[in-house]
Amino acid sequence: MRLVYGVLLSMCMITSIYAYTDYDVDGVEDSIDECPNTPFDILVDERGCEEGTKYVGEFTLFLGTLSAIDRGSENITNLQLFANYRYHDWDISLSAFNDVKNAIENVPNTYYITTGYRFKPSKSLQTKISLGTKQSSAQNDYYITSNIDYSMSEKQNLFLFYSYTIAQDSSTNAYDNFHTLSIGTGRILTDYWYAALSYDFSGASLEGSEDYQALTWSNTIVLNASYFLLATYSYGLSDAASDHTIGIQFGVKFE
């Protein structure tokens, strides 16, 4: 279950990857820019698109690995695939969590399907509400999530991610519903580098198990208008968390 918590929290980071940047310098932040790769000399409308053009949405794809390192036990590595389609303030995503190297036998591949809507109450505040399901051969869960982002300045933001999971029992275990929380702050360090520090918590889903707690350092590197790197490091604060968790993902955006 340790890496499963990591997947839920990394989904939070991926879905907010374009916040607080304006790559094409058109005056519309990437978080709300529906055409984030317009030429510098093109006049754009309030959507960030060239005046008179039709918006068809954008598709983002991430591929990478999430590795858990524990003293005295074998390391665990899983492959992550994240695909997202966004149309205006609606989006739908698919995240796959597949075994690459695992010390635990017969761990099923896991898939997350999520759809959400983004609200923008003000220029500095935006929130997103999503519904989703986790599907695997062993167990199916359902969850609701909320992402809140507040811009303190052009370079600094606060963020809160909350998820409530309705856990379904498997053939061998009875699972409890649980909460997942991530709270932190991020800053644009350069034109191409956004870094964030967060405290992550997830309640235990099995009776008698310990809650998951970790500190996470996340980095988004913008390679160009279409390609991104996402690197994360988590330090475990409880026995339910791995001592160290490292994630590396490469992303590409199509529009």
JSON list of N, CA and C in Angstrom, two decimals, residues 194-235:
[
{"chain": "A", "resi": 194, "resn": "TYR", "atom": "N", "xyz": [10.00, 24.92, -11.26]},
{"chain": "A", "resi": 194, "resn": "TYR", "atom": "CA", "xyz": [9.06, 25.12, -10.15]},
{"chain": "A", "resi": 194, "resn": "TYR", "atom": "C", "xyz": [9.32, 24.03, -9.12]},
{"chain": "A", "resi": 195, "resn": "ALA", "atom": "N", "xyz": [9.52, 24.42, -7.85]},
{"chain": "A", "resi": 195, "resn": "ALA", "atom": "CA", "xyz": [9.79, 23.47, -6.78]},
{"chain": "A", "resi": 195, "resn": "ALA", "atom": "C", "xyz": [8.77, 23.64, -5.67]},
{"chain": "A", "resi": 196, "resn": "ALA", "atom": "N", "xyz": [8.40, 22.52, -5.01]},
{"chain": "A", "resi": 196, "resn": "ALA", "atom": "CA", "xyz": [7.40, 22.56, -3.95]},
{"chain": "A", "resi": 196, "resn": "ALA", "atom": "C", "xyz": [7.80, 21.61, -2.82]},
{"chain": "A", "resi": 197, "resn": "LEU", "atom": "N", "xyz": [7.42, 21.98, -1.61]},
{"chain": "A", "resi": 197, "resn": "LEU", "atom": "CA", "xyz": [7.64, 21.15, -0.42]},
{"chain": "A", "resi": 197, "resn": "LEU", "atom": "C", "xyz": [6.30, 20.93, 0.25]},
{"chain": "A", "resi": 198, "resn": "SER", "atom": "N", "xyz": [6.01, 19.67, 0.61]},
{"chain": "A", "resi": 198, "resn": "SER", "atom": "CA", "xyz": [4.69, 19.36, 1.18]},
{"chain": "A", "resi": 198, "resn": "SER", "atom": "C", "xyz": [4.79, 18.32, 2.28]},
{"chain": "A", "resi": 199, "resn": "TYR", "atom": "N", "xyz": [3.79, 18.35, 3.16]},
{"chain": "A", "resi": 199, "resn": "TYR", "atom": "CA", "xyz": [3.58, 17.29, 4.15]},
{"chain": "A", "resi": 199, "resn": "TYR", "atom": "C", "xyz": [2.44, 16.43, 3.66]},
{"chain": "A", "resi": 200, "resn": "ASP", "atom": "N", "xyz": [2.65, 15.12, 3.61]},
{"chain": "A", "resi": 200, "resn": "ASP", "atom": "CA", "xyz": [1.68, 14.18, 3.06]},
{"chain": "A", "resi": 200, "resn": "ASP", "atom": "C", "xyz": [1.20, 13.22, 4.15]},
{"chain": "A", "resi": 201, "resn": "PHE", "atom": "N", "xyz": [-0.10, 12.99, 4.17]},
{"chain": "A", "resi": 201, "resn": "PHE", "atom": "CA", "xyz": [-0.70, 12.11, 5.16]},
{"chain": "A", "resi": 201, "resn": "PHE", "atom": "C", "xyz": [-1.78, 11.26, 4.49]},
{"chain": "A", "resi": 202, "resn": "SER", "atom": "N", "xyz": [-1.85, 9.99, 4.89]},
{"chain": "A", "resi": 202, "resn": "SER", "atom": "CA", "xyz": [-2.95, 9.13, 4.46]},
{"chain": "A", "resi": 202, "resn": "SER", "atom": "C", "xyz": [-3.30, 8.20, 5.60]},
{"chain": "A", "resi": 203, "resn": "GLY", "atom": "N", "xyz": [-4.59, 8.14, 5.93]},
{"chain": "A", "resi": 203, "resn": "GLY", "atom": "CA", "xyz": [-5.04, 7.27, 7.00]},
{"chain": "A", "resi": 203, "resn": "GLY", "atom": "C", "xyz": [-4.89, 5.81, 6.64]},
{"chain": "A", "resi": 204, "resn": "ALA", "atom": "N", "xyz": [-4.80, 4.97, 7.64]},
{"chain": "A", "resi": 204, "resn": "ALA", "atom": "CA", "xyz": [-4.65, 3.53, 7.42]},
{"chain": "A", "resi": 204, "resn": "ALA", "atom": "C", "xyz": [-5.94, 2.94, 6.87]},
{"chain": "A", "resi": 205, "resn": "SER", "atom": "N", "xyz": [-5.80, 2.04, 5.91]},
{"chain": "A", "resi": 205, "resn": "SER", "atom": "CA", "xyz": [-6.97, 1.39, 5.32]},
{"chain": "A", "resi": 205, "resn": "SER", "atom": "C", "xyz": [-7.22, 0.01, 5.92]},
{"chain": "A", "resi": 206, "resn": "LEU", "atom": "N", "xyz": [-6.28, -0.49, 6.70]},
{"chain": "A", "resi": 206, "resn": "LEU", "atom": "CA", "xyz": [-6.43, -1.77, 7.39]},
{"chain": "A", "resi": 206, "resn": "LEU", "atom": "C", "xyz": [-6.39, -1.55, 8.89]},
{"chain": "A", "resi": 207, "resn": "GLU", "atom": "N", "xyz": [-7.29, -2.20, 9.61]},
{"chain": "A", "resi": 207, "resn": "GLU", "atom": "CA", "xyz": [-7.32, -2.06, 11.06]},
{"chain": "A", "resi": 207, "resn": "GLU", "atom": "C", "xyz": [-6.00, -2.53, 11.66]},
{"chain": "A", "resi": 208, "resn": "GLY", "atom": "N", "xyz": [-5.45, -1.69, 12.56]},
{"chain": "A", "resi": 208, "resn": "GLY", "atom": "CA", "xyz": [-4.18, -2.03, 13.18]},
{"chain": "A", "resi": 208, "resn": "GLY", "atom": "C", "xyz": [-2.97, -1.51, 12.43]},
{"chain": "A", "resi": 209, "resn": "SER", "atom": "N", "xyz": [-3.17, -0.97, 11.23]},
{"chain": "A", "resi": 209, "resn": "SER", "atom": "CA", "xyz": [-2.06, -0.44, 10.45]},
{"chain": "A", "resi": 209, "resn": "SER", "atom": "C", "xyz": [-1.79, 1.01, 10.85]},
{"chain": "A", "resi": 210, "resn": "GLU", "atom": "N", "xyz": [-0.58, 1.47, 10.58]},
{"chain": "A", "resi": 210, "resn": "GLU", "atom": "CA", "xyz": [-0.19, 2.83, 10.92]},
{"chain": "A", "resi": 210, "resn": "GLU", "atom": "C", "xyz": [-0.52, 3.78, 9.77]},
{"chain": "A", "resi": 211, "resn": "ASP", "atom": "N", "xyz": [-0.78, 5.05, 10.10]},
{"chain": "A", "resi": 211, "resn": "ASP", "atom": "CA", "xyz": [-1.02, 6.06, 9.09]},
{"chain": "A", "resi": 211, "resn": "ASP", "atom": "C", "xyz": [0.26, 6.34, 8.30]},
{"chain": "A", "resi": 212, "resn": "TYR", "atom": "N", "xyz": [0.07, 6.71, 7.02]},
{"chain": "A", "resi": 212, "resn": "TYR", "atom": "CA", "xyz": [1.19, 7.09, 6.16]},
{"chain": "A", "resi": 212, "resn": "TYR", "atom": "C", "xyz": [1.49, 8.57, 6.37]},
{"chain": "A", "resi": 213, "resn": "GLN", "atom": "N", "xyz": [2.78, 8.89, 6.61]},
{"chain": "A", "resi": 213, "resn": "GLN", "atom": "CA", "xyz": [3.21, 10.28, 6.74]},
{"chain": "A", "resi": 213, "resn": "GLN", "atom": "C", "xyz": [4.57, 10.44, 6.06]},
{"chain": "A", "resi": 214, "resn": "ALA", "atom": "N", "xyz": [4.72, 11.53, 5.32]},
{"chain": "A", "resi": 214, "resn": "ALA", "atom": "CA", "xyz": [5.98, 11.77, 4.61]},
{"chain": "A", "resi": 214, "resn": "ALA", "atom": "C", "xyz": [6.14, 13.25, 4.29]},
{"chain": "A", "resi": 215, "resn": "LEU", "atom": "N", "xyz": [7.37, 13.66, 4.08]},
{"chain": "A", "resi": 215, "resn": "LEU", "atom": "CA", "xyz": [7.70, 14.97, 3.55]},
{"chain": "A", "resi": 215, "resn": "LEU", "atom": "C", "xyz": [8.14, 14.79, 2.10]},
{"chain": "A", "resi": 216, "resn": "THR", "atom": "N", "xyz": [7.61, 15.63, 1.19]},
{"chain": "A", "resi": 216, "resn": "THR", "atom": "CA", "xyz": [7.90, 15.45, -0.22]},
{"chain": "A", "resi": 216, "resn": "THR", "atom": "C", "xyz": [8.43, 16.75, -0.83]},
{"chain": "A", "resi": 217, "resn": "TRP", "atom": "N", "xyz": [9.51, 16.58, -1.60]},
{"chain": "A", "resi": 217, "resn": "TRP", "atom": "CA", "xyz": [10.09, 17.68, -2.38]},
{"chain": "A", "resi": 217, "resn": "TRP", "atom": "C", "xyz": [9.83, 17.37, -3.84]},
{"chain": "A", "resi": 218, "resn": "SER", "atom": "N", "xyz": [9.09, 18.25, -4.53]},
{"chain": "A", "resi": 218, "resn": "SER", "atom": "CA", "xyz": [8.71, 18.04, -5.92]},
{"chain": "A", "resi": 218, "resn": "SER", "atom": "C", "xyz": [9.31, 19.11, -6.81]},
{"chain": "A", "resi": 219, "resn": "ASN", "atom": "N", "xyz": [9.74, 18.71, -8.01]},
{"chain": "A", "resi": 219, "resn": "ASN", "atom": "CA", "xyz": [10.36, 19.64, -8.94]},
{"chain": "A", "resi": 219, "resn": "ASN", "atom": "C", "xyz": [9.78, 19.43, -10.33]},
{"chain": "A", "resi": 220, "resn": "THR", "atom": "N", "xyz": [9.32, 20.51, -10.94]},
{"chain": "A", "resi": 220, "resn": "THR", "atom": "CA", "xyz": [8.85, 20.49, -12.32]},
{"chain": "A", "resi": 220, "resn": "THR", "atom": "C", "xyz": [9.83, 21.29, -13.18]},
{"chain": "A", "resi": 221, "resn": "ILE", "atom": "N", "xyz": [10.39, 20.64, -14.18]},
{"chain": "A", "resi": 221, "resn": "ILE", "atom": "CA", "xyz": [11.34, 21.28, -15.09]},
{"chain": "A", "resi": 221, "resn": "ILE", "atom": "C", "xyz": [10.68, 21.40, -16.46]},
{"chain": "A", "resi": 222, "resn": "VAL", "atom": "N", "xyz": [10.53, 22.62, -16.96]},
{"chain": "A", "resi": 222, "resn": "VAL", "atom": "CA", "xyz": [9.96, 22.87, -18.28]},
{"chain": "A", "resi": 222, "resn": "VAL", "atom": "C", "xyz": [11.10, 22.84, -19.30]},
{"chain": "A", "resi": 223, "resn": "LEU", "atom": "N", "xyz": [11.09, 21.83, -20.17]},
{"chain": "A", "resi": 223, "resn": "LEU", "atom": "CA", "xyz": [12.13, 21.71, -21.19]},
{"chain": "A", "resi": 223, "resn": "LEU", "atom": "C", "xyz": [11.85, 22.62, -22.38]},
{"chain": "A", "resi": 224, "resn": "ASN", "atom": "N", "xyz": [10.61, 22.65, -22.81]},
{"chain": "A", "resi": 224, "resn": "ASN", "atom": "CA", "xyz": [10.13, 23.60, -23.82]},
{"chain": "A", "resi": 224, "resn": "ASN", "atom": "C", "xyz": [8.62, 23.66, -23.71]},
{"chain": "A", "resi": 225, "resn": "ALA", "atom": "N", "xyz": [7.93, 24.20, -24.70]},
{"chain": "A", "resi": 225, "resn": "ALA", "atom": "CA", "xyz": [6.48, 24.37, -24.60]},
{"chain": "A", "resi": 225, "resn": "ALA", "atom": "C", "xyz": [5.73, 23.05, -24.55]},
{"chain": "A", "resi": 226, "resn": "SER", "atom": "N", "xyz": [6.36, 21.95, -24.96]},
{"chain": "A", "resi": 226, "resn": "SER", "atom": "CA", "xyz": [5.66, 20.66, -25.05]},
{"chain": "A", "resi": 226, "resn": "SER", "atom": "C", "xyz": [6.19, 19.59, -24.11]},
{"chain": "A", "resi": 227, "resn": "TYR", "atom": "N", "xyz": [7.42, 19.73, -23.60]},
{"chain": "A", "resi": 227, "resn": "TYR", "atom": "CA", "xyz": [8.06, 18.65, -22.85]},
{"chain": "A", "resi": 227, "resn": "TYR", "atom": "C", "xyz": [8.41, 19.10, -21.44]},
{"chain": "A", "resi": 228, "resn": "PHE", "atom": "N", "xyz": [8.20, 18.17, -20.47]},
{"chain": "A", "resi": 228, "resn": "PHE", "atom": "CA", "xyz": [8.40, 18.46, -19.06]},
{"chain": "A", "resi": 228, "resn": "PHE", "atom": "C", "xyz": [9.06, 17.28, -18.36]},
{"chain": "A", "resi": 229, "resn": "LEU", "atom": "N", "xyz": [9.71, 17.59, -17.25]},
{"chain": "A", "resi": 229, "resn": "LEU", "atom": "CA", "xyz": [10.21, 16.57, -16.34]},
{"chain": "A", "resi": 229, "resn": "LEU", "atom": "C", "xyz": [9.63, 16.83, -14.96]},
{"chain": "A", "resi": 230, "resn": "LEU", "atom": "N", "xyz": [9.21, 15.76, -14.29]},
{"chain": "A", "resi": 230, "resn": "LEU", "atom": "CA", "xyz": [8.70, 15.85, -12.93]},
{"chain": "A", "resi": 230, "resn": "LEU", "atom": "C", "xyz": [9.52, 14.91, -12.06]},
{"chain": "A", "resi": 231, "resn": "ALA", "atom": "N", "xyz": [10.21, 15.45, -11.06]},
{"chain": "A", "resi": 231, "resn": "ALA", "atom": "CA", "xyz": [11.04, 14.67, -10.15]},
{"chain": "A", "resi": 231, "resn": "ALA", "atom": "C", "xyz": [10.58, 14.89, -8.72]},
{"chain": "A", "resi": 232, "resn": "THR", "atom": "N", "xyz": [10.35, 13.80, -7.98]},
{"chain": "A", "resi": 232, "resn": "THR", "atom": "CA", "xyz": [9.88, 13.91, -6.60]},
{"chain": "A", "resi": 232, "resn": "THR", "atom": "C", "xyz": [10.74, 13.05, -5.68]},
{"chain": "A", "resi": 233, "resn": "TYR", "atom": "N", "xyz": [10.90, 13.51, -4.46]},
{"chain": "A", "resi": 233, "resn": "TYR", "atom": "CA", "xyz": [11.58, 12.73, -3.41]},
{"chain": "A", "resi": 233, "resn": "TYR", "atom": "C", "xyz": [10.75, 12.84, -2.14]},
{"chain": "A", "resi": 234, "resn": "SER", "atom": "N", "xyz": [10.44, 11.69, -1.51]},
{"chain": "A", "resi": 234, "resn": "SER", "atom": "CA", "xyz": [9.69, 11.67, -0.27]},
{"chain": "A", "resi": 234, "resn": "SER", "atom": "C", "xyz": [10.50, 10.99, 0.82]},
{"chain": "A", "resi": 235, "resn": "TYR", "atom": "N", "xyz": [10.49, 11.59, 1.99]},
{"chain": "A", "resi": 235, "resn": "TYR", "atom": "CA", "xyz": [11.16, 11.03, 3.17]},
{"chain": "A", "resi": 235, "resn": "TYR", "atom": "C", "xyz": [10.09, 10.54, 4.13]}
]
